[in-house]
Tab-separated table of C-alpha atoms and ligand atoms in Angstrom:
chain	number	residue	atom	x	y	z
A	387	MET	CA	53.860	17.560	-137.610
A	388	ARG	CA	50.537	17.365	-135.812
A	389	PRO	CA	51.871	17.085	-132.168
A	390	ALA	CA	49.387	14.242	-130.657
A	391	ARG	CA	51.017	11.349	-129.365
A	392	VAL	CA	50.607	8.379	-127.282
A	393	VAL	CA	53.656	7.081	-124.923
A	394	ILE	CA	53.849	3.865	-124.129
A	395	ASP	CA	56.685	3.614	-121.175
A	396	LEU	CA	57.394	-0.289	-121.585
A	397	ASP	CA	59.465	-0.139	-117.816
A	398	ALA	CA	56.391	0.939	-115.910
A	399	ALA	CA	54.693	-2.229	-117.791
A	400	ARG	CA	57.674	-4.636	-116.588
A	401	ALA	CA	57.160	-2.813	-112.316
A	402	ASN	CA	53.504	-3.535	-112.727
A	403	LEU	CA	53.977	-7.182	-113.729
A	404	ARG	CA	56.072	-7.436	-110.582
A	405	LEU	CA	53.895	-5.661	-108.492
A	406	ALA	CA	51.133	-8.397	-109.588
A	407	ARG	CA	53.975	-10.950	-108.981
A	408	ALA	CA	54.923	-9.736	-105.303
A	409	LEU	CA	50.999	-9.615	-104.410
A	410	ALA	CA	50.019	-13.281	-105.519
A	411	PRO	CA	53.431	-14.899	-104.856
A	412	LYS	CA	52.078	-18.177	-104.664
A	413	SER	CA	50.184	-17.525	-108.127
A	414	LYS	CA	51.123	-17.658	-111.219
A	415	VAL	CA	50.192	-14.585	-113.903
A	416	MET	CA	47.969	-14.642	-116.764
A	417	ALA	CA	48.792	-11.479	-118.363
A	418	VAL	CA	45.974	-10.446	-119.984
A	419	ILE	CA	46.330	-8.472	-123.295
A	420	LYS	CA	42.739	-8.354	-125.242
A	421	ALA	CA	41.669	-5.513	-127.222
A	422	ASP	CA	45.135	-4.787	-128.709
A	423	ALA	CA	46.697	-5.207	-124.874
A	424	TYR	CA	43.835	-2.691	-123.989
A	425	GLY	CA	44.845	0.132	-126.530
A	426	HIS	CA	48.679	-0.330	-126.003
A	427	GLY	CA	49.700	-2.716	-128.944
A	428	LEU	CA	49.500	-6.482	-128.934
A	429	THR	CA	53.006	-7.542	-129.605
A	430	ARG	CA	54.573	-5.027	-127.793
A	431	MET	CA	53.154	-5.456	-124.738
A	432	ALA	CA	53.553	-9.417	-124.876
A	433	ARG	CA	57.093	-8.655	-125.625
A	434	ALA	CA	57.302	-6.260	-122.189
A	435	PHE	CA	55.259	-8.890	-120.264
A	436	ALA	CA	58.151	-11.716	-120.974
A	437	ALA	CA	58.192	-12.426	-117.408
A	438	ALA	CA	53.845	-13.731	-116.855
A	439	ASP	CA	53.988	-16.733	-117.226
A	440	ALA	CA	50.884	-16.685	-119.968
A	441	PHE	CA	48.577	-14.528	-121.605
A	442	GLY	CA	44.785	-14.255	-122.247
A	443	VAL	CA	43.103	-12.940	-124.926
A	444	ALA	CA	40.259	-12.974	-126.614
A	445	CYS	CA	40.266	-14.488	-130.211
A	446	LEU	CA	42.240	-16.554	-132.454
A	447	GLU	CA	43.213	-13.971	-134.852
A	448	GLU	CA	45.054	-12.077	-131.424
A	449	ALA	CA	46.734	-15.740	-130.765
A	450	VAL	CA	47.977	-15.765	-134.052
A	451	GLN	CA	49.394	-12.395	-133.870
A	452	LEU	CA	51.480	-13.472	-130.867
A	453	ARG	CA	52.417	-16.476	-132.574
A	454	GLU	CA	53.857	-15.082	-135.559
A	455	ALA	CA	55.396	-12.136	-133.675
A	456	GLY	CA	57.501	-14.789	-131.646
A	457	ILE	CA	55.832	-15.400	-128.501
A	458	HIS	CA	56.216	-18.794	-127.474
A	459	HIS	CA	53.714	-18.191	-124.392
A	460	ARG	CA	51.041	-20.046	-123.334
A	461	ILE	CA	48.262	-18.510	-124.610
A	462	VAL	CA	44.487	-18.973	-123.783
A	463	LEU	CA	41.586	-17.746	-125.658
A	464	LEU	CA	39.881	-16.322	-123.106
A	465	GLU	CA	36.123	-16.664	-124.551
A	466	GLY	CA	36.871	-20.375	-126.114
A	467	VAL	CA	36.457	-21.335	-129.700
A	468	PHE	CA	33.874	-19.306	-131.822
A	469	ASP	CA	32.970	-22.349	-133.811
A	470	ALA	CA	34.914	-25.981	-134.432
A	471	ALA	CA	36.959	-25.022	-137.602
A	472	GLU	CA	38.916	-23.151	-135.050
A	473	LEU	CA	40.126	-25.915	-132.795
A	474	SER	CA	42.747	-26.874	-135.965
A	475	GLY	CA	43.924	-23.059	-135.380
A	476	VAL	CA	44.299	-23.884	-131.791
A	477	HIS	CA	46.279	-27.206	-132.506
A	478	THR	CA	48.611	-25.667	-135.113
A	479	HIS	CA	49.678	-22.743	-132.559
A	480	ARG	CA	49.758	-24.834	-129.695
A	481	LEU	CA	46.982	-22.605	-127.809
A	482	ASP	CA	44.671	-23.094	-124.353
A	483	ILE	CA	40.780	-22.431	-124.867
A	484	VAL	CA	38.634	-21.798	-122.363
A	485	VAL	CA	35.428	-24.389	-122.808
A	486	HIS	CA	32.184	-22.305	-120.961
A	487	SER	CA	29.449	-24.115	-122.565
A	488	LEU	CA	28.401	-27.682	-123.936
A	489	VAL	CA	28.113	-26.263	-127.002
A	490	GLN	CA	31.833	-25.785	-127.096
A	491	LEU	CA	32.153	-29.205	-125.332
A	492	GLU	CA	30.373	-30.992	-128.338
A	493	MET	CA	33.089	-29.714	-130.508
A	494	LEU	CA	35.727	-30.610	-128.794
A	495	GLU	CA	34.032	-34.448	-128.850
A	496	GLN	CA	33.510	-34.172	-132.257
A	497	ALA	CA	37.193	-33.163	-132.886
A	498	ALA	CA	40.052	-35.278	-133.715
A	499	PRO	CA	43.084	-32.433	-132.979
A	500	GLY	CA	46.330	-33.433	-133.883
A	501	ALA	CA	47.342	-33.307	-129.975
A	502	PRO	CA	45.458	-33.501	-127.086
A	503	ILE	CA	44.549	-29.336	-125.762
A	504	PRO	CA	44.830	-27.943	-122.852
A	505	VAL	CA	41.766	-26.426	-121.377
A	506	TRP	CA	40.507	-24.097	-118.787
A	507	LEU	CA	36.811	-25.018	-117.656
A	508	LYS	CA	34.717	-21.972	-116.976
A	509	ILE	CA	31.942	-22.158	-114.420
A	510	ASP	CA	29.262	-19.332	-113.848
A	511	THR	CA	29.199	-18.454	-110.080
A	512	GLY	CA	27.019	-15.658	-110.183
A	513	MET	CA	28.152	-13.274	-112.877
A	514	HIS	CA	25.791	-14.887	-115.440
A	515	ARG	CA	28.131	-13.891	-118.537
A	516	LEU	CA	30.125	-16.925	-119.590
A	517	GLY	CA	30.409	-19.956	-118.012
A	518	LEU	CA	28.268	-23.798	-117.531
A	519	PRO	CA	25.804	-23.391	-114.584
A	520	ILE	CA	27.120	-25.269	-111.827
A	521	GLU	CA	24.595	-27.627	-112.349
A	522	GLN	CA	25.701	-28.526	-115.720
A	523	LEU	CA	29.501	-29.150	-113.803
A	524	PRO	CA	29.888	-32.359	-112.477
A	525	GLY	CA	28.233	-33.883	-116.004
A	526	ALA	CA	30.663	-31.765	-118.141
A	527	TRP	CA	33.807	-32.486	-116.196
A	528	GLN	CA	33.441	-35.993	-116.865
A	529	ARG	CA	33.113	-35.676	-120.095
A	530	LEU	CA	36.188	-33.804	-120.484
A	531	GLN	CA	37.831	-36.158	-118.476
A	532	ALA	CA	36.868	-39.259	-121.142
A	533	CYS	CA	37.649	-37.079	-123.921
A	534	LYS	CA	40.169	-37.488	-126.199
A	535	ALA	CA	40.842	-34.214	-127.458
A	536	VAL	CA	41.486	-32.651	-124.272
A	537	ALA	CA	44.527	-32.644	-122.415
A	538	GLN	CA	44.436	-33.357	-118.487
A	539	PRO	CA	44.231	-31.903	-116.341
A	540	VAL	CA	41.527	-29.729	-116.779
A	541	MET	CA	41.908	-26.081	-115.300
A	542	LEU	CA	38.840	-24.426	-113.712
A	543	MET	CA	38.049	-20.932	-113.709
A	544	THR	CA	35.249	-17.856	-113.038
A	545	HIS	CA	35.104	-14.556	-113.371
A	546	LEU	CA	33.672	-12.377	-110.230
A	547	ALA	CA	31.199	-9.721	-111.569
A	548	SER	CA	31.808	-7.122	-108.852
A	549	ALA	CA	35.419	-7.096	-107.495
A	550	GLN	CA	35.737	-3.269	-108.349
A	551	GLN	CA	33.407	-2.192	-106.235
A	552	ARG	CA	34.682	-2.765	-101.913
A	553	GLY	CA	32.564	-5.341	-99.952
A	554	ALA	CA	30.262	-6.180	-102.629
A	555	SER	CA	28.706	-9.253	-100.855
A	556	SER	CA	28.529	-11.225	-104.137
A	557	VAL	CA	32.025	-11.501	-104.018
A	558	MET	CA	31.739	-13.879	-101.176
A	559	ARG	CA	28.841	-15.518	-102.730
A	560	GLN	CA	30.929	-16.013	-106.090
A	561	LEU	CA	33.587	-17.506	-104.281
A	562	ARG	CA	31.694	-19.993	-102.088
A	563	ASN	CA	29.813	-21.374	-105.008
A	564	PHE	CA	32.998	-21.853	-106.788
A	565	GLU	CA	34.929	-23.462	-103.934
A	566	ALA	CA	31.431	-25.497	-103.436
A	567	ALA	CA	30.950	-26.503	-106.991
A	568	THR	CA	34.889	-27.986	-107.495
A	569	ALA	CA	35.729	-28.798	-104.346
A	570	ALA	CA	35.247	-32.868	-105.565
A	571	LEU	CA	37.574	-31.835	-109.061
A	572	SER	CA	41.123	-31.637	-109.505
A	573	GLY	CA	43.275	-29.304	-111.554
A	574	GLY	CA	44.386	-25.783	-110.882
A	575	ARG	CA	41.945	-22.616	-109.876
A	576	CYS	CA	42.076	-19.459	-111.721
A	577	ILE	CA	39.522	-16.637	-110.442
A	578	ALA	CA	41.134	-13.634	-110.098
A	579	ASN	CA	40.958	-10.196	-112.114
A	580	SER	CA	42.989	-7.213	-111.136
A	581	ALA	CA	40.940	-5.987	-108.704
A	582	ALA	CA	40.432	-9.713	-107.124
A	583	LEU	CA	44.259	-9.710	-107.345
A	584	LEU	CA	45.010	-6.382	-105.839
A	585	SER	CA	42.121	-6.675	-102.782
A	586	LEU	CA	41.035	-10.360	-102.010
A	587	PRO	CA	43.815	-12.875	-101.342
A	588	ALA	CA	41.344	-15.585	-100.787
A	589	ALA	CA	40.891	-15.226	-104.842
A	590	HIS	CA	44.870	-15.840	-105.478
A	591	ALA	CA	44.669	-19.553	-105.965
A	592	ASP	CA	46.934	-20.972	-108.502
A	593	TRP	CA	46.665	-18.315	-111.304
A	594	VAL	CA	45.780	-15.142	-111.270
A	595	ARG	CA	44.601	-13.263	-114.449
A	596	PRO	CA	45.647	-9.314	-113.840
A	597	GLY	CA	44.437	-7.018	-116.587
A	598	LEU	CA	44.511	-3.685	-116.502
A	599	MET	CA	46.221	-3.363	-113.022
A	600	LEU	CA	49.557	-4.430	-115.878
A	601	TYR	CA	49.326	-1.048	-117.726
A	602	GLY	CA	48.909	1.120	-114.274
A	603	VAL	CA	45.685	1.785	-113.348
A	604	SER	CA	43.067	0.974	-110.505
A	605	PRO	CA	40.741	-1.093	-111.845
A	606	PHE	CA	38.459	0.351	-108.607
A	607	GLU	CA	35.117	2.477	-108.595
A	608	ASP	CA	36.698	4.876	-106.204
A	609	GLY	CA	39.630	5.529	-107.712
A	610	ALA	CA	43.202	4.605	-105.728
A	611	ALA	CA	44.231	1.035	-105.211
A	612	ALA	CA	45.528	1.476	-101.827
A	613	GLY	CA	48.717	0.426	-101.036
A	614	ALA	CA	49.784	-0.106	-104.746
A	615	GLU	CA	52.130	1.792	-106.766
A	616	LEU	CA	50.990	0.936	-110.137
A	617	ARG	CA	52.660	3.437	-112.850
A	618	PRO	CA	50.508	4.284	-115.813
A	619	VAL	CA	52.175	2.779	-119.222
A	620	MET	CA	50.212	4.938	-121.765
A	621	THR	CA	50.639	9.228	-121.593
A	622	LEU	CA	47.982	10.519	-124.099
A	623	ARG	CA	50.060	13.794	-125.352
A	624	SER	CA	49.594	16.851	-127.757
A	625	ALA	CA	50.315	20.373	-127.527
A	626	LEU	CA	48.552	23.909	-127.600
A	627	ILE	CA	48.136	24.813	-131.533
A	628	ALA	CA	46.191	28.118	-130.598
A	629	VAL	CA	45.892	30.366	-127.471
A	630	ASN	CA	42.968	32.867	-127.487
A	631	ARG	CA	41.187	35.227	-125.173
A	632	VAL	CA	37.696	35.293	-125.524
A	633	ARG	CA	35.667	37.741	-123.574
A	634	ALA	CA	32.901	36.799	-121.280
A	635	GLY	CA	30.031	36.030	-122.228
A	636	GLU	CA	31.651	34.505	-125.990
A	637	THR	CA	30.799	30.709	-125.625
A	638	ILE	CA	33.163	27.871	-126.644
A	639	GLY	CA	32.956	25.475	-129.520
A	640	TYR	CA	30.278	23.203	-131.507
A	641	GLY	CA	26.972	24.264	-129.632
A	642	GLY	CA	28.301	27.001	-127.855
A	643	THR	CA	28.212	24.731	-124.481
A	644	TRP	CA	30.035	26.669	-122.335
A	645	ALA	CA	30.060	30.587	-122.212
A	646	CYS	CA	33.329	32.328	-120.290
A	647	PRO	CA	32.471	33.770	-116.958
A	648	GLU	CA	35.014	36.356	-117.777
A	649	ASP	CA	37.217	37.376	-120.214
A	650	MET	CA	40.162	34.899	-120.047
A	651	PRO	CA	42.681	32.403	-122.377
A	652	VAL	CA	41.348	30.061	-124.177
A	653	GLY	CA	44.077	26.935	-125.472
A	654	VAL	CA	43.778	24.772	-128.462
A	655	VAL	CA	44.803	21.452	-128.177
A	656	ALA	CA	45.510	19.035	-131.109
A	657	MET	CA	43.573	15.912	-129.546
A	658	GLY	CA	39.691	15.153	-129.793
A	659	TYR	CA	37.609	12.372	-130.386
A	660	GLY	CA	39.004	10.856	-133.740
A	661	ASP	CA	42.025	10.300	-131.512
A	662	GLY	CA	40.486	8.324	-128.771
A	663	TYR	CA	39.600	11.017	-126.316
A	664	PRO	CA	35.495	10.620	-124.997
A	665	ARG	CA	33.746	13.829	-126.837
A	666	HIS	CA	31.692	13.355	-123.352
A	667	ALA	CA	34.334	14.131	-121.427
A	668	GLU	CA	32.345	16.979	-119.395
A	669	PRO	CA	33.547	20.310	-118.733
A	670	GLY	CA	35.926	20.644	-115.959
A	671	THR	CA	37.910	17.104	-116.976
A	672	PRO	CA	41.388	18.096	-115.690
A	673	ILE	CA	44.133	18.767	-118.391
A	674	LEU	CA	47.828	19.167	-117.874
A	675	VAL	CA	49.304	22.444	-119.205
A	676	ASN	CA	53.118	22.724	-118.845
A	677	GLY	CA	52.225	19.513	-116.311
A	678	ARG	CA	49.934	22.310	-114.078
A	679	ARG	CA	46.326	21.246	-113.977
A	680	ALA	CA	43.874	23.159	-116.133
A	681	ALA	CA	40.465	22.037	-117.674
A	682	LEU	CA	38.682	20.632	-120.401
A	683	ILE	CA	35.744	23.378	-121.811
A	684	GLY	CA	33.219	22.841	-124.445
A	685	ARG	CA	32.408	19.972	-126.200
A	686	PRO	CA	35.976	18.062	-127.914
A	687	SER	CA	35.773	18.091	-131.202
A	688	MET	CA	37.572	15.412	-133.968
A	689	ASP	CA	40.698	16.410	-133.729
A	690	MET	CA	40.943	19.711	-130.967
A	691	LEU	CA	39.305	20.385	-127.970
A	692	SER	CA	39.257	23.998	-125.821
A	693	VAL	CA	41.072	23.864	-122.680
A	694	ASP	CA	40.898	26.691	-119.621
A	695	LEU	CA	43.750	28.442	-119.446
A	696	ARG	CA	42.386	30.670	-116.219
A	697	ASN	CA	45.059	28.163	-114.456
A	698	VAL	CA	48.244	28.618	-116.417
A	699	PRO	CA	47.859	32.144	-117.884
A	700	GLN	CA	51.344	31.618	-119.300
A	701	ALA	CA	50.688	29.325	-121.469
A	702	LYS	CA	51.669	29.404	-125.185
A	703	ILE	CA	51.326	28.135	-128.776
A	704	GLY	CA	53.603	24.616	-128.492
A	705	ASP	CA	53.406	24.078	-124.730
A	706	PRO	CA	53.339	20.564	-123.670
A	707	VAL	CA	49.876	18.877	-122.916
A	708	ILE	CA	48.841	15.501	-121.096
A	709	LEU	CA	45.213	14.766	-121.534
A	710	TRP	CA	46.293	11.243	-119.656
A	711	GLY	CA	49.606	9.772	-117.971
A	712	ALA	CA	52.637	10.563	-116.278
A	713	GLY	CA	54.722	13.411	-117.324
A	714	ASP	CA	56.593	17.361	-117.350
A	715	GLY	CA	56.335	16.694	-113.584
A	716	GLY	CA	52.293	15.933	-113.291
A	717	ILE	CA	50.499	12.814	-113.657
A	718	LEU	CA	46.813	13.112	-114.684
A	719	PRO	CA	45.396	9.416	-114.164
A	720	VAL	CA	43.222	8.087	-117.060
A	721	GLU	CA	40.528	6.918	-113.787
A	722	GLU	CA	40.326	10.314	-113.183
A	723	VAL	CA	39.129	11.413	-116.959
A	724	ALA	CA	37.384	8.186	-116.971
A	725	ARG	CA	34.966	9.480	-113.892
A	726	HIS	CA	34.508	12.785	-115.571
A	727	ALA	CA	33.385	11.450	-118.771
A	728	ASN	CA	31.062	8.612	-117.398
A	729	THR	CA	32.612	6.133	-118.236
A	730	ILE	CA	35.465	3.651	-117.065
A	731	PRO	CA	39.391	3.671	-117.838
A	732	TYR	CA	38.808	0.704	-119.883
A	733	GLN	CA	37.409	2.045	-122.120
A	734	LEU	CA	39.333	5.233	-122.556
A	735	LEU	CA	42.653	2.945	-122.964
A	736	CYS	CA	41.135	0.806	-125.745
A	737	CYS	CA	39.670	3.955	-127.510
A	738	VAL	CA	42.663	5.023	-128.099
A	739	LYS	CA	43.347	5.446	-131.647
A	740	MET	CA	46.161	4.596	-133.952
A	741	ARG	CA	46.233	8.210	-135.930
A	742	ALA	CA	47.947	9.363	-133.017
A	743	ARG	CA	51.299	8.557	-133.067
A	744	PHE	CA	52.975	5.752	-130.668
A	745	GLU	CA	56.017	6.573	-128.629
A	746	ILE	CA	58.563	3.928	-127.189
A	747	GLU	CA	60.275	4.553	-124.126
A	748	GLY	CA	62.167	1.875	-121.964
A	749	MET	CA	63.473	-1.604	-122.888
A	750	ALA	CA	61.411	-3.964	-125.336
A	751	ASP	CA	62.477	-6.967	-123.221
A	752	ASP	CA	64.694	-8.260	-121.331
A	753	THR	CA	67.624	-8.348	-123.489
A	754	THR	CA	67.502	-5.406	-126.040
A	755	PRO	CA	69.345	-1.718	-123.883
A	756	GLY	CA	66.979	1.114	-122.540
A	757	GLY	CA	66.762	4.101	-123.270
A	758	THR	CA	63.688	5.610	-126.027
A	759	LEU	CA	63.467	2.661	-128.483
A	760	ALA	CA	61.096	3.957	-131.227
A	761	VAL	CA	58.863	6.416	-132.854
A	762	GLU	CA	56.111	4.567	-134.929
A	763	GLU	CA	55.046	6.341	-137.731
A	764	LEU	CA	51.405	4.937	-138.491
A	765	ASP	CA	50.313	5.220	-141.752
A	766	LEU	CA	46.690	6.265	-142.231
A	767	GLU	CA	45.937	3.903	-145.451
A	768	ALA	CA	47.951	0.764	-143.720
A	769	THR	CA	46.078	-1.994	-142.028
A	770	PRO	CA	48.504	-1.920	-137.949
A	771	VAL	CA	49.197	-5.924	-137.934
A	772	ASP	CA	52.276	-6.345	-136.593
A	773	ASP	CA	53.031	-3.399	-134.495
A	774	GLY	CA	55.730	-4.716	-132.669
A	775	ILE	CA	58.836	-2.174	-131.683
A	776	ALA	CA	61.549	-4.633	-133.626
B	1500	LIG	C1	39.951	-9.019	-119.558
B	1500	LIG	C2	39.743	-10.163	-118.601
B	1500	LIG	C3	40.397	-10.186	-117.229
B	1500	LIG	C4	41.093	-8.827	-116.827
B	1500	LIG	O1	40.289	-7.708	-116.608
B	1500	LIG	P1	41.390	-6.618	-115.180
B	1500	LIG	O2	39.511	-5.908	-114.935
B	1500	LIG	O3	41.473	-5.778	-116.783
B	1500	LIG	O4	42.175	-7.143	-114.516
B	1500	LIG	C5	40.541	-11.298	-116.706
B	1500	LIG	N1	39.544	-12.576	-116.982
B	1500	LIG	C6	38.972	-12.158	-118.157
B	1500	LIG	C7	38.245	-13.723	-118.480
B	1500	LIG	C8	38.975	-11.294	-118.283
B	1500	LIG	O5	37.872	-11.312	-119.752
């Protein structure tokens, strides 16, 4: 069997959620599990994060998938509805919605849902992506108060553009804008993503909305989340499927972009961009072989990549390889791989393909016994709808 696989450590996930709570003890936690829980599996991670107060997802389809898996938590559609027809699904599945525009507000005013819908009003305080401009806030607020389709009180939220850059001046400006715009309004407040949760107590407010940190990954551009003991949830693993001695001057892989500086051992790992490993990872990107650091060489191909084994000269076919995550006595943060691939860890996690098998470690939820619960063989032809572990 091809050795490429993804290991998900649910105990680590739960520990990260406990850490989020400990760091923001006065806030409720909306665990963000959009994009298939950052590639970790939507329903599986919802169960692991059962201690959260709510879940944040990107769209109705994700929320429905959670409801169909028996998840009864409060679920917030972080971008709200994309058209008025979705409001009936919102009502049926008892979801919360973000309202970020007057267009969405009008949809609510025209709607007659069976019961009032909880609304999180999103205000643009400087990110300039989603949210009502501050000038529109008083009018929109009045209309939401008057709207029968809206459950009261309305929540207030905003999103920070640069909390992941330590000391960014725009962060304080956004907080001041939010403060000023909402001072006269009642209702719970929600501002902080992972970076703000970890570094900015002033942004904790009534609710925090962590995503990345729950998966054990630092959101900061300079790497480490100081003082926070995040535990990586995802480990991308494989094994050596060939070990070759290659002569000095010979090149490795497509395009011959990397030449051996000396006669050297070169390993081939069953892992490639078809599995979600970044094709743009540069030579020198760390890879753990037998728990020891080795380096990517040449361009990763679809199913395979090459590794410089000079640092692990005894390595042989079948030996374990970690592309990111923890195991074999070593740890390789996905943040580090992302830097070498000129991207961010968010993207690497989201891009991991189902083709690599998922293995689950730890307790599925607090009611099931521990131990390895399941090895999921994912059928390439099948649509991965419910990847629950039950
Ligand atoms: C994705 C998202 C988050 C979580 O961000 P992290 O950086 O992963 O913690 C929070 N809020 C909103 C609106 C989001 O879209």
